[in-house]
Short mmCIF file of C-alpha atoms in Angstrom, two decimals:
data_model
loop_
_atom_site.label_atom_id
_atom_site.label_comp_id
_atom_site.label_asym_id
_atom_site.label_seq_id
_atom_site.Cartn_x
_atom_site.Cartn_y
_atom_site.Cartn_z
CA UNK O 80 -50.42 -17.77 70.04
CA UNK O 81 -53.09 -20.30 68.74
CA UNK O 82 -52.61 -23.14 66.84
CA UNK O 83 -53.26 -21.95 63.54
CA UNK O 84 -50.70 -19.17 63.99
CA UNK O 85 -48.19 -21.95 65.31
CA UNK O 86 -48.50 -23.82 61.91
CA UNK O 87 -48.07 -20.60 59.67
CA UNK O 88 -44.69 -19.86 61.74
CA UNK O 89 -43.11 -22.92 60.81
CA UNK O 90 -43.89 -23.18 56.96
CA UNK O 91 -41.02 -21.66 55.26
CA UNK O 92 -41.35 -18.87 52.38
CA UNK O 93 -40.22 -21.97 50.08
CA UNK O 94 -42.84 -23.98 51.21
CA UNK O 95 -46.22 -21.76 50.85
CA UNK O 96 -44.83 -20.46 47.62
CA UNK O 97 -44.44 -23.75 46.11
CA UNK O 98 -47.95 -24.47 47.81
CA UNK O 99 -49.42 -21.45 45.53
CA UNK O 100 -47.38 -22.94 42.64
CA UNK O 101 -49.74 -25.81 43.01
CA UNK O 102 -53.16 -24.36 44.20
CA UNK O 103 -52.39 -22.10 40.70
CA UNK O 104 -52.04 -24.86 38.31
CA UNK O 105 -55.31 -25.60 38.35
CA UNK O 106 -56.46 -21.92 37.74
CA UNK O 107 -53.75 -21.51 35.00
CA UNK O 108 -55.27 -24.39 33.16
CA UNK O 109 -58.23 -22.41 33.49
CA UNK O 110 -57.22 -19.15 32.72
CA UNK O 111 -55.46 -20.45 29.64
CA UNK O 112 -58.36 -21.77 27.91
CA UNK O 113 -60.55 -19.00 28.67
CA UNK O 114 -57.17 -16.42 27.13
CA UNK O 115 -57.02 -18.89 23.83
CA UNK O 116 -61.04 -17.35 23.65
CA UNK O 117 -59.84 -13.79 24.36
CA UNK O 118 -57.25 -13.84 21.85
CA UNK O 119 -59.16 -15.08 18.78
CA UNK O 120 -62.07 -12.71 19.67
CA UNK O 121 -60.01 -9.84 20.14
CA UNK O 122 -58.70 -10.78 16.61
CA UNK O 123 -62.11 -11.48 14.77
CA UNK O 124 -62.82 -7.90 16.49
CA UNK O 125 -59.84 -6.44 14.32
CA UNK O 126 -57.41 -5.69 17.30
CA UNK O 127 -54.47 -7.45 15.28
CA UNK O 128 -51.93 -9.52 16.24
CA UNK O 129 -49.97 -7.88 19.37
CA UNK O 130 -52.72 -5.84 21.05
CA UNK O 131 -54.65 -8.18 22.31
CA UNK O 132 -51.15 -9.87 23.44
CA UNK O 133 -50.20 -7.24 25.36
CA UNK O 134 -53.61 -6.05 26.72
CA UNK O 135 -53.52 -9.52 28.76
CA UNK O 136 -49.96 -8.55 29.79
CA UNK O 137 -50.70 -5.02 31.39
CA UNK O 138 -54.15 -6.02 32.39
CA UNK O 139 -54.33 -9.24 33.45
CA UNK O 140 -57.86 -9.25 34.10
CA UNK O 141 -60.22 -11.47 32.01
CA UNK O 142 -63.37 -9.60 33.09
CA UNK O 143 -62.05 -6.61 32.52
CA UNK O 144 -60.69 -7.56 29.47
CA UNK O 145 -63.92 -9.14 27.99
CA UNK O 146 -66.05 -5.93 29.17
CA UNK O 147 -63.24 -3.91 26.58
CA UNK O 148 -64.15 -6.67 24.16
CA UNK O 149 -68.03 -6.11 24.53
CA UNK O 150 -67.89 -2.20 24.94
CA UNK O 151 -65.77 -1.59 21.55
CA UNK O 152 -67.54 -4.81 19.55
CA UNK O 153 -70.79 -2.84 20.58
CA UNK O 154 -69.95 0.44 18.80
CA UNK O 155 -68.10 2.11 22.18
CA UNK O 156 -65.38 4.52 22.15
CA UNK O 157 -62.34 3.91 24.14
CA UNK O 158 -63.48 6.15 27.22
CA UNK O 159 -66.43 4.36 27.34
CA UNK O 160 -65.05 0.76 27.32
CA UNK O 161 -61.89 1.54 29.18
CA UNK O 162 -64.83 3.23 32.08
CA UNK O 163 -66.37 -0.52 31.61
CA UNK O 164 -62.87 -1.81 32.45
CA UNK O 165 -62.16 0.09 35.61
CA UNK O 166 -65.26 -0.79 36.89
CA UNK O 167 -65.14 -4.35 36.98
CA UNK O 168 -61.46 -4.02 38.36
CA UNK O 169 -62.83 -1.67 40.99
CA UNK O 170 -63.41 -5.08 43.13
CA UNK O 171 -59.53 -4.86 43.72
CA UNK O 172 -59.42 -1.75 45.96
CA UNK O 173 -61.18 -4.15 49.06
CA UNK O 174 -59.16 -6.75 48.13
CA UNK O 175 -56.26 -4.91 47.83
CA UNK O 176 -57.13 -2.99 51.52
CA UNK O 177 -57.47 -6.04 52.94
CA UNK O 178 -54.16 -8.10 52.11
CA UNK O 179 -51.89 -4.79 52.69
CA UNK O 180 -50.86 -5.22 55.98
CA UNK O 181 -49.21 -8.41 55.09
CA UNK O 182 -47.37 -6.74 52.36
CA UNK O 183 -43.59 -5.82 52.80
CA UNK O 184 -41.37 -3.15 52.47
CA UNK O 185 -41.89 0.04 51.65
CA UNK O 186 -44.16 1.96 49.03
CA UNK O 187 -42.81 1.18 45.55
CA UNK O 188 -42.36 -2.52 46.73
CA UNK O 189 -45.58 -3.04 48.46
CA UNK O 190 -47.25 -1.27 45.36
CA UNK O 191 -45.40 -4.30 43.21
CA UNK O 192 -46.27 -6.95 45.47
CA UNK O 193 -49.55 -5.82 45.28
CA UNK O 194 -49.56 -6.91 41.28
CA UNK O 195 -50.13 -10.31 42.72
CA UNK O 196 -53.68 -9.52 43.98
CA UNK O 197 -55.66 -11.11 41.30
CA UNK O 198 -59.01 -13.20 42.43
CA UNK O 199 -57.83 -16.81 42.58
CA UNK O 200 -54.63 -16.05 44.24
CA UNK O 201 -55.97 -13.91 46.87
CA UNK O 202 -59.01 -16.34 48.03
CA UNK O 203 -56.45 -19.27 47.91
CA UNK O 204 -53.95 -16.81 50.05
CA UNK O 205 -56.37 -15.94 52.90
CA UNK O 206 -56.04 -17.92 56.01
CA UNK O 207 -58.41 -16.21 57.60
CA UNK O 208 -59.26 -13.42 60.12
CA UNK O 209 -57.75 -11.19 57.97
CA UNK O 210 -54.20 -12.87 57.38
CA UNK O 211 -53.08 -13.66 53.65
CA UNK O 212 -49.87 -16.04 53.16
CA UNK O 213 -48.43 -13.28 50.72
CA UNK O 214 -45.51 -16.48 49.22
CA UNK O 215 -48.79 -18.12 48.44
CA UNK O 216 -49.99 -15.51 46.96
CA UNK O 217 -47.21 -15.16 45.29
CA UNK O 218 -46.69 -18.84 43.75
CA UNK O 219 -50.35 -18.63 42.78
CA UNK O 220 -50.11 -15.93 40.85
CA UNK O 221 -46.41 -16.86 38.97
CA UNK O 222 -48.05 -19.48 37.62
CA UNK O 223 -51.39 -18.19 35.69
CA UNK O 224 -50.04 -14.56 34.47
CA UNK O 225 -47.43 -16.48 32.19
CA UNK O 226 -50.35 -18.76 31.32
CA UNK O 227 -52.94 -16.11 30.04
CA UNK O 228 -50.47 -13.92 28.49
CA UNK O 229 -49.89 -17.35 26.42
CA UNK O 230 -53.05 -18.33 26.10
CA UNK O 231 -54.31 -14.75 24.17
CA UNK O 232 -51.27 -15.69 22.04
CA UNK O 233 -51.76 -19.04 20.86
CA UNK O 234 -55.34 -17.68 20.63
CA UNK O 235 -54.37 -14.96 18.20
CA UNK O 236 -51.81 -17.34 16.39
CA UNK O 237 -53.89 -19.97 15.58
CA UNK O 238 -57.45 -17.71 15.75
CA UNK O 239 -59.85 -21.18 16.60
CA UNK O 240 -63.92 -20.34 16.15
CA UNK O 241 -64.65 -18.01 19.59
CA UNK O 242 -67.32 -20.23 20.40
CA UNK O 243 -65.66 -23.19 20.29
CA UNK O 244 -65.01 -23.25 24.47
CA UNK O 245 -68.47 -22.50 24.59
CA UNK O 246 -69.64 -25.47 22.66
CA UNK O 247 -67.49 -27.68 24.30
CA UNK O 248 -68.89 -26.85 27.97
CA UNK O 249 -64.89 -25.45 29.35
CA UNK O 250 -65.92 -22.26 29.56
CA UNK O 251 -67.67 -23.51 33.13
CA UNK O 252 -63.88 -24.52 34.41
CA UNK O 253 -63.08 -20.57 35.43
CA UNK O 254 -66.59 -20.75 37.25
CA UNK O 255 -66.30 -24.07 39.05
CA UNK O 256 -62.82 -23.43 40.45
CA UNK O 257 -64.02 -20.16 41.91
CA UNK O 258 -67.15 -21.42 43.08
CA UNK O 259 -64.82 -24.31 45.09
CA UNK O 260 -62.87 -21.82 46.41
CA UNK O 261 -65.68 -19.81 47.37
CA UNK O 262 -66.67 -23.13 49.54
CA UNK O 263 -63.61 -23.51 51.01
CA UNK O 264 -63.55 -19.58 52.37
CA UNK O 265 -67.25 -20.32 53.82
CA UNK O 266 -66.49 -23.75 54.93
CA UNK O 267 -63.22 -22.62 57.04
CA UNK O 268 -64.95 -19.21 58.51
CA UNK O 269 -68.49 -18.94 59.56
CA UNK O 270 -68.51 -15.30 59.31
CA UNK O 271 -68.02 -15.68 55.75
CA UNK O 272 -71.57 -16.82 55.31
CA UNK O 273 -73.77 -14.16 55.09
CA UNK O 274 -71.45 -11.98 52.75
CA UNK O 275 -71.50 -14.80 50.12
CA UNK O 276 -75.11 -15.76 50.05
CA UNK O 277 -75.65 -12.10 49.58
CA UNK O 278 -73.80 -11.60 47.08
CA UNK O 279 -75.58 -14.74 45.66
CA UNK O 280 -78.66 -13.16 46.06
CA UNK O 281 -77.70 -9.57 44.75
CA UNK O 282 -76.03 -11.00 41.49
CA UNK O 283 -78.99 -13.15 41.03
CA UNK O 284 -80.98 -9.89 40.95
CA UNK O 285 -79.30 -7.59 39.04
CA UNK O 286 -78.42 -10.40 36.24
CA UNK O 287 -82.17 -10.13 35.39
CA UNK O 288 -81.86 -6.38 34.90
CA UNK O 289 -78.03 -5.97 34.12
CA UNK O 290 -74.71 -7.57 32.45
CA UNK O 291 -73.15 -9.58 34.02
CA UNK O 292 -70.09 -7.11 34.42
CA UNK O 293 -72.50 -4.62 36.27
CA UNK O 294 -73.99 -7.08 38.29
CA UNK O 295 -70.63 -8.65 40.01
CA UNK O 296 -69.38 -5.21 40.81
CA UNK O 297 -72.66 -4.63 42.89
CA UNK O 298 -72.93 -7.85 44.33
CA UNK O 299 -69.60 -7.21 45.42
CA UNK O 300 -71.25 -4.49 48.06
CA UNK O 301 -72.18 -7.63 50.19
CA UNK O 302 -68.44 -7.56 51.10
CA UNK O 303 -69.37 -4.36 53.75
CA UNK O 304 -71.35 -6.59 55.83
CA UNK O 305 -67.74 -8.48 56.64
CA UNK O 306 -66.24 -5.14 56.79
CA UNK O 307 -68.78 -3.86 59.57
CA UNK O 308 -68.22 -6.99 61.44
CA UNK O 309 -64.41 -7.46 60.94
CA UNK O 310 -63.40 -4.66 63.87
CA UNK O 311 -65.78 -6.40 66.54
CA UNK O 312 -64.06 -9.83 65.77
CA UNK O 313 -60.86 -8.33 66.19
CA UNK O 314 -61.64 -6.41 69.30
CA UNK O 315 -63.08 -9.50 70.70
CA UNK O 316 -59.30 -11.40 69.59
CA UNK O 317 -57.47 -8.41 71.14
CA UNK O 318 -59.48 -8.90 74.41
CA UNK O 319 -58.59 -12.18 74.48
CA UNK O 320 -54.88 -12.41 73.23
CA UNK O 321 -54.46 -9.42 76.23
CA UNK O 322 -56.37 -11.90 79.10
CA UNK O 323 -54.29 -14.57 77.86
CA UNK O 324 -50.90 -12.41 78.19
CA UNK O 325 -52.02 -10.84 81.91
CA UNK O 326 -53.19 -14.56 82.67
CA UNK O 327 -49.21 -15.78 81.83
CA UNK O 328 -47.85 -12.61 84.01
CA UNK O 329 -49.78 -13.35 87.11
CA UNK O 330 -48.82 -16.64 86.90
CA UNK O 331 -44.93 -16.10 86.58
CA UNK O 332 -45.24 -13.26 89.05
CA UNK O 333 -44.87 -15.53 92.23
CA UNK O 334 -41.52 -17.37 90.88
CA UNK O 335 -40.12 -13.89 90.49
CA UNK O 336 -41.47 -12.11 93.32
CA UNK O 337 -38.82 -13.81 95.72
CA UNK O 338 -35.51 -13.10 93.60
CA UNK O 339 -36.53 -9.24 93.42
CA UNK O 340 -36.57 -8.95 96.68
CA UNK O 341 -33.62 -10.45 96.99
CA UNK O 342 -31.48 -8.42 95.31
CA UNK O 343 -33.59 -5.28 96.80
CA UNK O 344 -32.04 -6.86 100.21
CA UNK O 345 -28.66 -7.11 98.77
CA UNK O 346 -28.62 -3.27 97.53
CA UNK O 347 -29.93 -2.46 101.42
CA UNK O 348 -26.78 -4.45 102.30
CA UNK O 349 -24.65 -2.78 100.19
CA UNK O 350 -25.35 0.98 100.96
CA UNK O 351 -25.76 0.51 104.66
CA UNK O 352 -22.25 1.31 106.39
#
């Protein structure tokens, strides 16, 4: 067992949850500014007083929840925007592949720990290779569902101008934190590079052509190049965890070799007359 496995062992469930309590905060600061916007467009859009409320309970998605806003605001009917919807939250079926086998229990559990998957949470979760601290996960997420659902409501309570975040430049917060995480994930794993600078580069092309929407669900296709790589890594791991284990055998064989043939000496003893 390496080192980084060593130090996940000995943090408790307490510990990393609390952990994603605090690597949240900062997200549910975001998240609740960017709701109070939701909620007082949704309003101005004539959604009333409790839709939009519990839209941002049951969804919990501000893209997706924005592309309903621009879909019905645009003349849409409700197949068309809740299509828009499902497509941006189509990014959660890799995400949600990838942190399953750290999920517990069995299929109606693992299905409702899975309601934590949400984008800030499961970045700040991943340690890498493929392992997600699921209490982390966990605390992260705790914290910023309670603070959007809140957020659309003070938004709809007190209905501010919706381009009031705008004109006060915190509508970049959501962006910068994700951006910071995103340099943390390439900064701890090199083979993290080349899926996020082409997603860079496939966003940046399909902005010019396409929403915004649109174009994160097909830069999001840059994620296959990790997928392609991801079994050779873990072959290569495999390999190496099994040398390491054959490596400790042969070297405890010696120190056992002697008391097995002692007792195969003793049973020779024993049935001999």
């Amino acid at each position: 067992m390496d080192s980084s496995r060593q130090a996940e062992a000995v943090v408790s469930p307490r510990a990393s949850f609390l952990s994603g309590l605090r690597t949240g905060s900062g997200l549910a600061a975001a998240s609740f500014l960017l709701a109070v916007s939701f909620g007082a467009i949704s309003t101005s859009h004539g959604w009333g007083h409790l839709a939009p409320v519990i839209c941002s309970m049951a969804v919990f998605s501000g893209s997706a929840q924005f592309a309903l806003l621009a879909a019905l605001g645009s003349g849409g009917g409700p197949a068309g925007a809740v299509l828009s919807a499902a497509l941006i939250n189509s990014r959660f079926i890799p995400m949600g592949i990838a942190v399953a086998g750290d999920l517990r229990g069995g299929r109606f559990r693992r299905a409702l720990e899975g309601q934590a998957v949400v984008d800030g949470s499961w970045a700040a979760a991943h340690h890498g290779g493929g392992r997600f601290d699921r209490y982390l996960l966990f605390g992260a997420t705790a914290i910023q569902w309670p603070a959007w659902v809140a957020g659309t409501a003070l938004g709809v309570v007190v209905s501010p101008d919706p381009d009031l975040l705008h004109r006060l430049g915190l509508d970049v917060l959501t962006p910068a934190l994700f951006l910071a995480l995103l340099f943390d994930e390439v900064r701890r794993e090199r083979i993290n590079r080349l899926p996020a600078l082409l997603g860079a580069v496939i966003a940046a092309g399909l902005i010019v052509f396409l929403p915004a929407g649109p174009a994160l669900v097909g830069a999001a296709l840059a994620a296959l190049v990790a997928l392609f790589r991801t079994p050779a890594r873990h072959r290569q791991a495999d390999e190496t965890d099994e040398t390491t284990a054959a490596d400790t055998t042969e070297a405890s064989g010696p120190a056992k070799k002697p008391e097995r043939a002692l007792r195969s000496a003793r049973s020779d003893e024993e049935v001999a007359p």
